[in-house]
Short mmCIF file of C-alpha atoms (C1' of nucleotides) in Angstrom, two decimals:
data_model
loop_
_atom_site.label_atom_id
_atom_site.label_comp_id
_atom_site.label_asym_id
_atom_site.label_seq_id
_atom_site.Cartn_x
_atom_site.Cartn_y
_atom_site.Cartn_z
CA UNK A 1 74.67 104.91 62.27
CA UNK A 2 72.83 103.50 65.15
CA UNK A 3 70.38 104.66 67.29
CA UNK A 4 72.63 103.80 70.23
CA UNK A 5 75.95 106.05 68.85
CA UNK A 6 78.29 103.69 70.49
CA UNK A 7 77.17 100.26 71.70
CA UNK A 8 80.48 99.57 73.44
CA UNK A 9 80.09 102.79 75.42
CA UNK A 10 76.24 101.70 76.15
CA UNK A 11 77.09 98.49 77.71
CA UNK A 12 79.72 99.93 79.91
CA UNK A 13 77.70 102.73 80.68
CA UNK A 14 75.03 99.70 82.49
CA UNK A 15 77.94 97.38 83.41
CA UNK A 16 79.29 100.33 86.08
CA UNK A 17 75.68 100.80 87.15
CA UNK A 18 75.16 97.27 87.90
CA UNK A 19 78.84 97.09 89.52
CA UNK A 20 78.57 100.19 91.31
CA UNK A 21 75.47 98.56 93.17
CA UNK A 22 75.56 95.32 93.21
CA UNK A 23 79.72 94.12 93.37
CA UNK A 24 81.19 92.26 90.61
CA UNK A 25 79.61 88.50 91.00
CA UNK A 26 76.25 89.68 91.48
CA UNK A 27 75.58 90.88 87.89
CA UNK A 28 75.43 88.43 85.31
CA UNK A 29 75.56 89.29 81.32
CA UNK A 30 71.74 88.99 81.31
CA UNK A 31 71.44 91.63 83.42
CA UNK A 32 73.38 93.46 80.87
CA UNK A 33 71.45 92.62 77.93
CA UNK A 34 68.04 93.28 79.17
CA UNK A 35 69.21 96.90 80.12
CA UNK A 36 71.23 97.50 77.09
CA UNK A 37 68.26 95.78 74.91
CA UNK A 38 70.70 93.40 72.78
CA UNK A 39 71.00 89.78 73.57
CA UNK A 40 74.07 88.43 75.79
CA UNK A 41 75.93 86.79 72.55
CA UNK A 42 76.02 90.51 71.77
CA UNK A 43 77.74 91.59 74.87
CA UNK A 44 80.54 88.76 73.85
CA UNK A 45 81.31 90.49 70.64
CA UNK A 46 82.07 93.64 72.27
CA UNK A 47 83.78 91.83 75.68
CA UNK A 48 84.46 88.30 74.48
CA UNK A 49 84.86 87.69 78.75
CA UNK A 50 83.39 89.49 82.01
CA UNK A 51 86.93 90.29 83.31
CA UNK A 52 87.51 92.47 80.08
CA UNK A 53 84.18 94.15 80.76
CA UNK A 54 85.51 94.97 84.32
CA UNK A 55 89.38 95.89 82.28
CA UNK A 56 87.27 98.21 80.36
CA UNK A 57 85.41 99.89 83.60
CA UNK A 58 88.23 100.33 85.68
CA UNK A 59 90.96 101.74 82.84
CA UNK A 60 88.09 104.14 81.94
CA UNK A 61 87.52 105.45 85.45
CA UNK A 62 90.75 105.61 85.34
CA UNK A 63 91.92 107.79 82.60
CA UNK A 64 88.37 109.57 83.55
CA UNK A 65 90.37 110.79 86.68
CA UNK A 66 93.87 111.77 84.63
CA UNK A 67 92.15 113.88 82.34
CA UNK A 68 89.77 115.64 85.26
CA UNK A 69 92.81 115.94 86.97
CA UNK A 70 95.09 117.23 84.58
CA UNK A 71 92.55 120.04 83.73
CA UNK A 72 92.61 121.12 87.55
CA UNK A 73 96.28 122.64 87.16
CA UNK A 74 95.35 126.11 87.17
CA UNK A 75 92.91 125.53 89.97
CA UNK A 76 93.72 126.59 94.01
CA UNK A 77 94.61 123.20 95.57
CA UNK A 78 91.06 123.67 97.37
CA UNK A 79 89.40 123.60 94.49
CA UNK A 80 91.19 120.86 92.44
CA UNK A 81 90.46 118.80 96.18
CA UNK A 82 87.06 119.63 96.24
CA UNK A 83 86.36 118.18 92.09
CA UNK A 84 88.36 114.90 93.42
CA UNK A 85 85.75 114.34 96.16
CA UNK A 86 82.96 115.92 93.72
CA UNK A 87 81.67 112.12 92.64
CA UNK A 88 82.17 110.51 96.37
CA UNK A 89 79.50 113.50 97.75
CA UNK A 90 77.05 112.61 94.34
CA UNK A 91 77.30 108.72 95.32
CA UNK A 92 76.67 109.43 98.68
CA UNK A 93 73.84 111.79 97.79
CA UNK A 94 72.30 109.12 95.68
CA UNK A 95 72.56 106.64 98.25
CA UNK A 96 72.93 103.04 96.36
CA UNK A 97 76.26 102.94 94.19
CA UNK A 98 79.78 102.87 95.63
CA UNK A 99 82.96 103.60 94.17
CA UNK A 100 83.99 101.96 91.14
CA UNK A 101 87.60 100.65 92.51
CA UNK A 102 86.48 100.25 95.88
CA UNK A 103 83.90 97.99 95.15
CA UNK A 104 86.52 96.14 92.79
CA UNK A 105 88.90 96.33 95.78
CA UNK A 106 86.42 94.52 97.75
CA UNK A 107 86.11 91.72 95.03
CA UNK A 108 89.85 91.52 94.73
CA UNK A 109 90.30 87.41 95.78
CA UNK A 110 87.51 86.59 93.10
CA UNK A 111 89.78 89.08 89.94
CA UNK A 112 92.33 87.97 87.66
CA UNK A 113 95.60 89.02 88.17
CA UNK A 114 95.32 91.59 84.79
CA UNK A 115 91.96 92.86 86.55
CA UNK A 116 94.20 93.09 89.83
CA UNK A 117 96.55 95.17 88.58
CA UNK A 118 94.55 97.81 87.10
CA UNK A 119 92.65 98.26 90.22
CA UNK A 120 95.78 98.79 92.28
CA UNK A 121 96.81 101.00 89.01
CA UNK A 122 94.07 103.16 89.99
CA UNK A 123 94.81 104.08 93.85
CA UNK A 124 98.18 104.79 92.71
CA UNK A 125 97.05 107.45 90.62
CA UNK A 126 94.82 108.85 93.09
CA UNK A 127 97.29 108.37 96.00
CA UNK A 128 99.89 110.19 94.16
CA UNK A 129 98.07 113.07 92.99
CA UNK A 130 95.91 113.37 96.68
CA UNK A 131 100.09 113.51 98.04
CA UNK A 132 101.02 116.16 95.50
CA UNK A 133 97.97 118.24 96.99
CA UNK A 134 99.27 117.79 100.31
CA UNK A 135 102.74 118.86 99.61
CA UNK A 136 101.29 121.88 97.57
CA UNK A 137 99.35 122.95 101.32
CA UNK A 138 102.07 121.67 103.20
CA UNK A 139 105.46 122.04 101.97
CA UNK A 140 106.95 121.29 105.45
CA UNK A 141 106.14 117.80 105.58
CA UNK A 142 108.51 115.57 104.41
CA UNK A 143 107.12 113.41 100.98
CA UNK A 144 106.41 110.66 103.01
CA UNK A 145 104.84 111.94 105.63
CA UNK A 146 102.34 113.46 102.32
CA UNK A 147 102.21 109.84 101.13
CA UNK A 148 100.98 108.95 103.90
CA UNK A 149 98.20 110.95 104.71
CA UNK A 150 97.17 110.87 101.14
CA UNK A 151 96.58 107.28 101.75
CA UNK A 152 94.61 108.03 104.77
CA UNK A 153 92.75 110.01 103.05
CA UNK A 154 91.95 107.61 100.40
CA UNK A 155 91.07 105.04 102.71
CA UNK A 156 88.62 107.53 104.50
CA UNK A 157 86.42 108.35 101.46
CA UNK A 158 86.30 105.14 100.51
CA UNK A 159 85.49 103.55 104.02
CA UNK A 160 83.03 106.78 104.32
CA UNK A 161 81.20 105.80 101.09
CA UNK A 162 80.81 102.52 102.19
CA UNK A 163 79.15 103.05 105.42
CA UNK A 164 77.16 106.31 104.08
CA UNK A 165 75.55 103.47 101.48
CA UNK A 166 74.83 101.01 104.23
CA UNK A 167 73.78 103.23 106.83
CA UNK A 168 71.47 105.15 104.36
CA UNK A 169 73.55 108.22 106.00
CA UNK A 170 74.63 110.82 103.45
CA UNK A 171 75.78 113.07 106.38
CA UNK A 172 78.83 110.39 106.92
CA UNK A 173 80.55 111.72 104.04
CA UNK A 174 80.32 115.36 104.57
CA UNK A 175 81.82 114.54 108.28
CA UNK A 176 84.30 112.48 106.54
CA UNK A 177 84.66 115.26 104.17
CA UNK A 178 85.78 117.71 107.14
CA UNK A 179 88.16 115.39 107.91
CA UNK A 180 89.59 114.82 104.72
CA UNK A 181 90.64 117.90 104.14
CA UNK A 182 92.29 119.05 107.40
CA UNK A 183 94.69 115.11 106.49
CA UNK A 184 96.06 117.20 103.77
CA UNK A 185 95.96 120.96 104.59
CA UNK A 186 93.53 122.48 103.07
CA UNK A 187 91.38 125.54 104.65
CA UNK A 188 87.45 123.98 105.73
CA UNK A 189 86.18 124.63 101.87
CA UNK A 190 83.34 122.73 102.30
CA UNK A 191 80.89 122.37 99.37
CA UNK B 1 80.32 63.03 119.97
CA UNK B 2 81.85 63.62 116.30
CA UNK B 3 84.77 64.32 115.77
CA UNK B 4 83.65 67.10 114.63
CA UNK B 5 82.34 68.88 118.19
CA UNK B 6 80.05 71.26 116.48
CA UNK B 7 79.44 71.26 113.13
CA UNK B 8 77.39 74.60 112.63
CA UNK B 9 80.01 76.20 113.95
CA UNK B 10 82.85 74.21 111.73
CA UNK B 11 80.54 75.26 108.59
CA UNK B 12 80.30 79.21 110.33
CA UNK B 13 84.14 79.08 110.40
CA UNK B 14 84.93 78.38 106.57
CA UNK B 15 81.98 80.48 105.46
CA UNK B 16 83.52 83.31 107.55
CA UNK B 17 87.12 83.06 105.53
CA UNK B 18 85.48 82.83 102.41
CA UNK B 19 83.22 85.68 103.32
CA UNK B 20 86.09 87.98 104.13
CA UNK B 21 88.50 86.41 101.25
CA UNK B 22 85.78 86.57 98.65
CA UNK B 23 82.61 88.15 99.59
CA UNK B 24 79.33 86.86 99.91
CA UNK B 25 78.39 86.20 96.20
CA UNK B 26 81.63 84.73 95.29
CA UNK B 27 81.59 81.07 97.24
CA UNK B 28 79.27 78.61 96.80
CA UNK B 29 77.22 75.69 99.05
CA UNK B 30 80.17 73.68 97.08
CA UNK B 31 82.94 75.73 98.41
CA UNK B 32 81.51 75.35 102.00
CA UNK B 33 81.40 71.21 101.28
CA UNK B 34 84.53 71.00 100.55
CA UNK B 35 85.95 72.49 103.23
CA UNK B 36 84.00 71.19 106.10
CA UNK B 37 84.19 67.55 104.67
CA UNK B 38 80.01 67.40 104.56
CA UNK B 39 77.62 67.33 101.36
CA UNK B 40 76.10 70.51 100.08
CA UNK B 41 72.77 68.98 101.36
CA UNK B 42 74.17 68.93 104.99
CA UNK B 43 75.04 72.14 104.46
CA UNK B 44 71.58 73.06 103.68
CA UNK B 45 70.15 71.01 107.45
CA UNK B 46 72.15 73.72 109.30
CA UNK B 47 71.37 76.57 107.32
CA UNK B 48 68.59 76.45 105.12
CA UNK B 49 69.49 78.94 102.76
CA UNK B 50 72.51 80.91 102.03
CA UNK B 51 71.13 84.06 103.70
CA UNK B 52 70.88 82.09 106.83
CA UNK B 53 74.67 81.61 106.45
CA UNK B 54 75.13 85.37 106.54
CA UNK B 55 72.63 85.95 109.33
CA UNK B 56 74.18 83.65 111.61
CA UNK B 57 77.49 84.86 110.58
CA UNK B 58 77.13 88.87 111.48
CA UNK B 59 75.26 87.87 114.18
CA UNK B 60 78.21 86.18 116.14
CA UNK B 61 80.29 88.78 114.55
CA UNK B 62 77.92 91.45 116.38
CA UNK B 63 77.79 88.97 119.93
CA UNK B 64 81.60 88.32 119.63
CA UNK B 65 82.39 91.83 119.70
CA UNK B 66 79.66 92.95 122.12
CA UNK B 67 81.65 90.15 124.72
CA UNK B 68 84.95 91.77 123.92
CA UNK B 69 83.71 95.19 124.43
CA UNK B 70 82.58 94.12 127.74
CA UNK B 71 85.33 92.92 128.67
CA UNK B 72 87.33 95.84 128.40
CA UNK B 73 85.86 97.62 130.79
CA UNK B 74 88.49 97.42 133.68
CA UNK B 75 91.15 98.89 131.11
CA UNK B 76 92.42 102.39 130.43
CA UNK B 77 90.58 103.57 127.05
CA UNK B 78 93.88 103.53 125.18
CA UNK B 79 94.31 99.46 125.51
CA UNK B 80 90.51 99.37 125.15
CA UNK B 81 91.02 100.95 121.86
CA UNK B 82 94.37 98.42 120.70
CA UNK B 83 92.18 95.77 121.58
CA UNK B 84 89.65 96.65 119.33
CA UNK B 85 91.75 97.11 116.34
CA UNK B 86 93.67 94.24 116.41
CA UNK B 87 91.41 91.86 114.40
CA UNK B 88 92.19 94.78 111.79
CA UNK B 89 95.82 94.56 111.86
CA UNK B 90 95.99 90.73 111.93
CA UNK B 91 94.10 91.17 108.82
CA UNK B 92 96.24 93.30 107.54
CA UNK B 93 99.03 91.11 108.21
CA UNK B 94 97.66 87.65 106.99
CA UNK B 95 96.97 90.20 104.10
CA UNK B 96 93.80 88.42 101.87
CA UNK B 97 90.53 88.98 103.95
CA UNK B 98 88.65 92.01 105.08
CA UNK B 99 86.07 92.64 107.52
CA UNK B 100 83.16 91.07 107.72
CA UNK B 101 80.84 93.48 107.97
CA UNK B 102 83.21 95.80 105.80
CA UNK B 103 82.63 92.80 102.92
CA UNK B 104 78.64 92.51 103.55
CA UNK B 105 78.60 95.90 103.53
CA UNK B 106 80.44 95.97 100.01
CA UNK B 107 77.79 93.75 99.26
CA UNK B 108 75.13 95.15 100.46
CA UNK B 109 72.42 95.96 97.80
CA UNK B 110 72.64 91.67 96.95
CA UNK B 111 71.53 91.23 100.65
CA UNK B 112 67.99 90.13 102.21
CA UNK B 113 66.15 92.61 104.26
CA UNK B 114 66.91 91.00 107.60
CA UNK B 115 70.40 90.08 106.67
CA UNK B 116 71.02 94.30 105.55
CA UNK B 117 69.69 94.61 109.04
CA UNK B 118 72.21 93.27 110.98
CA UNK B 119 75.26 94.78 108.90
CA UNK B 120 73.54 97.85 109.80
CA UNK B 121 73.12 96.47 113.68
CA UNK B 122 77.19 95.87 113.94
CA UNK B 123 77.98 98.89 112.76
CA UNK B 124 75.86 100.63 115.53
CA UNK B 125 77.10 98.44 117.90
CA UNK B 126 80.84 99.67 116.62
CA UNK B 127 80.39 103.23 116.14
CA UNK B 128 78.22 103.94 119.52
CA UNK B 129 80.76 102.15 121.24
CA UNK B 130 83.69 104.39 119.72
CA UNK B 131 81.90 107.26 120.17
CA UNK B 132 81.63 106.72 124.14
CA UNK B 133 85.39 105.91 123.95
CA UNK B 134 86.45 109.14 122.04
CA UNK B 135 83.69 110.98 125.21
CA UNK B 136 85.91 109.48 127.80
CA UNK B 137 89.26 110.75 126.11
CA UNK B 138 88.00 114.04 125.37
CA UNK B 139 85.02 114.90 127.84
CA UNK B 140 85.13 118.47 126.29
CA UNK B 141 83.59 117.20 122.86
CA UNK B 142 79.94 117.33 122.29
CA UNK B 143 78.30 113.95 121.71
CA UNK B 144 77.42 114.69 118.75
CA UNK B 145 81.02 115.69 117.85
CA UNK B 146 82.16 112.42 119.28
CA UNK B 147 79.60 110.30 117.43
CA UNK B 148 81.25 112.18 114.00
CA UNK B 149 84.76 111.53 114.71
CA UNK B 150 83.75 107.48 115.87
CA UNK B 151 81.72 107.27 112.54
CA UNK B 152 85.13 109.02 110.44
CA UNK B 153 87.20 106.57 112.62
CA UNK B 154 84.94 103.61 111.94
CA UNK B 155 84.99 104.52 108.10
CA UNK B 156 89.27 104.98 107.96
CA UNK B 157 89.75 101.34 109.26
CA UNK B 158 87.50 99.69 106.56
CA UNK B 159 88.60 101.70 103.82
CA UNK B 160 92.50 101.41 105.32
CA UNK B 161 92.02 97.41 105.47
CA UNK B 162 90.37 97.31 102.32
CA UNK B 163 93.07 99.13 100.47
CA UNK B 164 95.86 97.49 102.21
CA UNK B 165 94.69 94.18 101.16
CA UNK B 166 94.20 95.45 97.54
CA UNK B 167 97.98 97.06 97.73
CA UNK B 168 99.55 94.36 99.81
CA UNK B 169 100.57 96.51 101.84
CA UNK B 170 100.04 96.58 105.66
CA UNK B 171 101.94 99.56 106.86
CA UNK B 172 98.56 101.20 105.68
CA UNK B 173 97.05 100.10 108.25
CA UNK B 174 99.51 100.97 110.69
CA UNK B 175 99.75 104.84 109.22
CA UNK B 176 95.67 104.64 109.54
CA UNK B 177 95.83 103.66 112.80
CA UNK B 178 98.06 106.88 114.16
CA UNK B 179 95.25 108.99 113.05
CA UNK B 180 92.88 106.73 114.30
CA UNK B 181 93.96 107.08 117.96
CA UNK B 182 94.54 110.99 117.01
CA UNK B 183 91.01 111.40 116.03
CA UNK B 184 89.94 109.54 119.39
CA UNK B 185 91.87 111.51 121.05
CA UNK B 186 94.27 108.76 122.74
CA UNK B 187 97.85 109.22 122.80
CA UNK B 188 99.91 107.33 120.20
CA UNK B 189 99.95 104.52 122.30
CA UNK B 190 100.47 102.28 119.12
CA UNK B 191 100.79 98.73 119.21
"C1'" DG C 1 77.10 93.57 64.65
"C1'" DT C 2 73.26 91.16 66.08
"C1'" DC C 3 70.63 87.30 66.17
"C1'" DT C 4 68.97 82.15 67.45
"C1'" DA C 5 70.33 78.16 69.36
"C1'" DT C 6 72.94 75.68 72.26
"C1'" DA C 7 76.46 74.10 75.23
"C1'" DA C 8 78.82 72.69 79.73
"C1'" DG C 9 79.12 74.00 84.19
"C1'" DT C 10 77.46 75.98 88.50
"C1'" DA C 11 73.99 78.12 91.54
"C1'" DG C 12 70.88 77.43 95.56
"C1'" DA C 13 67.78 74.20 97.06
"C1'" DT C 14 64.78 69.79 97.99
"C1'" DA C 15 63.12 64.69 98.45
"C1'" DG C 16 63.68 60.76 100.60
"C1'" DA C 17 66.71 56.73 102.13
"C1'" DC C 18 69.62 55.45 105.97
"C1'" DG D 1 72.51 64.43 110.77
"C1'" DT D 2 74.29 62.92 106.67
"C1'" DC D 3 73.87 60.82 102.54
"C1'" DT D 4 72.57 60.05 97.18
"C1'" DA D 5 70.02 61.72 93.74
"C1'" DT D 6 67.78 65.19 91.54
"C1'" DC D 7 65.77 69.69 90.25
"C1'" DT D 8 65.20 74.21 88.14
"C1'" DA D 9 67.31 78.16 87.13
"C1'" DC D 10 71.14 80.70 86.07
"C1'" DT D 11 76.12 81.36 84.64
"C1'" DT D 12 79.63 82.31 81.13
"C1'" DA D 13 80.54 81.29 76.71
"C1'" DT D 14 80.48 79.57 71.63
"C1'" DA D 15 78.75 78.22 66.76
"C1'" DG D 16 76.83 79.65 62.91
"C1'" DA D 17 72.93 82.04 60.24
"C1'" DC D 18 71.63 86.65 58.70
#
DNA sequence: GTCTATAAGTAGATAGAC
DNA sequence: GTCTATCTACTTATAGAC
């Protein structure tokens, strides 16, 4: 037993940091060891490349968001909507990280096609669920017409973060917020 | 005369596609030499370092858009407004770069002072401009109500081009766009 | 699992000849 | 202005001892 319970989980927990703020090529595994306190060799036992450390971010973001949104279900839409947007308003808040994916999404040329996928993986998980929300507000529009603004809507938090980060703006994403949620039906619960 | 007619500006041209295909920490002095035909050292006569590169390039970004804003002020808001989208939906279509500022911005926290400066100085430029737009269309808003919905509007193309990239898929762009021109307040008067 | 040691390649950048 | 040559530092990654 180590001090550090789970090493693996350690270095991931730095490598989103450092991704988060910095973008994909502008953290080396250096950076990784002197934050997680073991030497880069180390880092290579546990992620042998730096495309399975990013793998290993983005599938755990991912199934992050399944399991937070599979425990929503017996939430009102509003509710389940306003846990989705829950991290976007913290990163905002904090001022310096973006969004895992997004800033993935933004390093897209520079991935390998396995790192690719998984990022795209990830929007269509969020897409899906943001058009089941709609269609749960808005059962008169048709499903594409839900797809649709669910993708919106994706692309507006995201775009939202960004700028709120740059502009040193927090305010951006609550106005984006207000938006947001009038795309896909839901009553102004603001948080 | 070279045959080259200006040669800071060949070098500005290939740094800008491998700015918006890769982002800023992804190509190299050696990816720039190889594509303008010069040595990395020539590379370094017209721009001493690589934040120079990103100065000069935002800055031009910033001038080229201030022209084109100019320029559109003999024409009804609505074509003002399809004029200043279109470098978004040609990059949608060619389907592999972003925006340039969208990219810095991505990068961001990697940046120089002065170089975080002008990504912030574009966006200004691009929002306050917007904003006096979305006042013309819809004199009843407040300003500070317009400066929200340019901001929001601002936001949905970056994050719309940044996922349609990521998805190959440019109808996003064209679904952002509708509520785009909505949020302005201009008719659907899509391209 | 973690270490030391090391490798081959690349990064941004500079000196000085032409 | 562009070149050759070079530099230091950093990058990802591996071999092998403990």
């Amino acid at each position: 037993m180590n001090s550090v319970i789970d090493r693996r989980q350690d270095i991931l927990q730095h490598a989103s940091s450092l991704l988060r703020t910095r973008g994909f090529n502008a953290f080396s595994h250096r950076d990784l060891a002197e934050r997680t306190g073991v030497k880069s060799s180390s880092i290579h036992y546990h992620f042998p490349t730096k495309q399975d450390v990013g793998i290993a971010l983005i599938q755990q973001y991912r199934e992050d968001l399944a399991m937070t949104l599979q425990s929503l279900n017996n939430l009102p839409v509003s509710d389940r909507l306003a846990c989705f947007v829950a991290p976007f308003v913290e990163s905002a808040q904090s001022g310096n990280q973006w969004c895992l994916a997004g800033m993935l999404a933004s390093d897209f040329n520079s991935l390998d096609e396995l790192l690719r996928y998984e990022v795209r993986r990830f929007f269509d998980l969020a897409e899906h669920w943001l058009a089941d929300q709609t269609l749960a507000l808005q059962p008169e529009l048709s499903p594409d017409d839900a797809r649709v603004r669910a993708q919106s809507a994706m692309a507006l938090l995201e775009g939202a973060l960004l700028l709120a980060r740059a502009q040193q703006d927090a305010q951006r994403m609550h106005n984006a917020l207000t938006l947001f949620y009038a795309l896909l039906g839901a009553s102004p619960a603001k948080a």
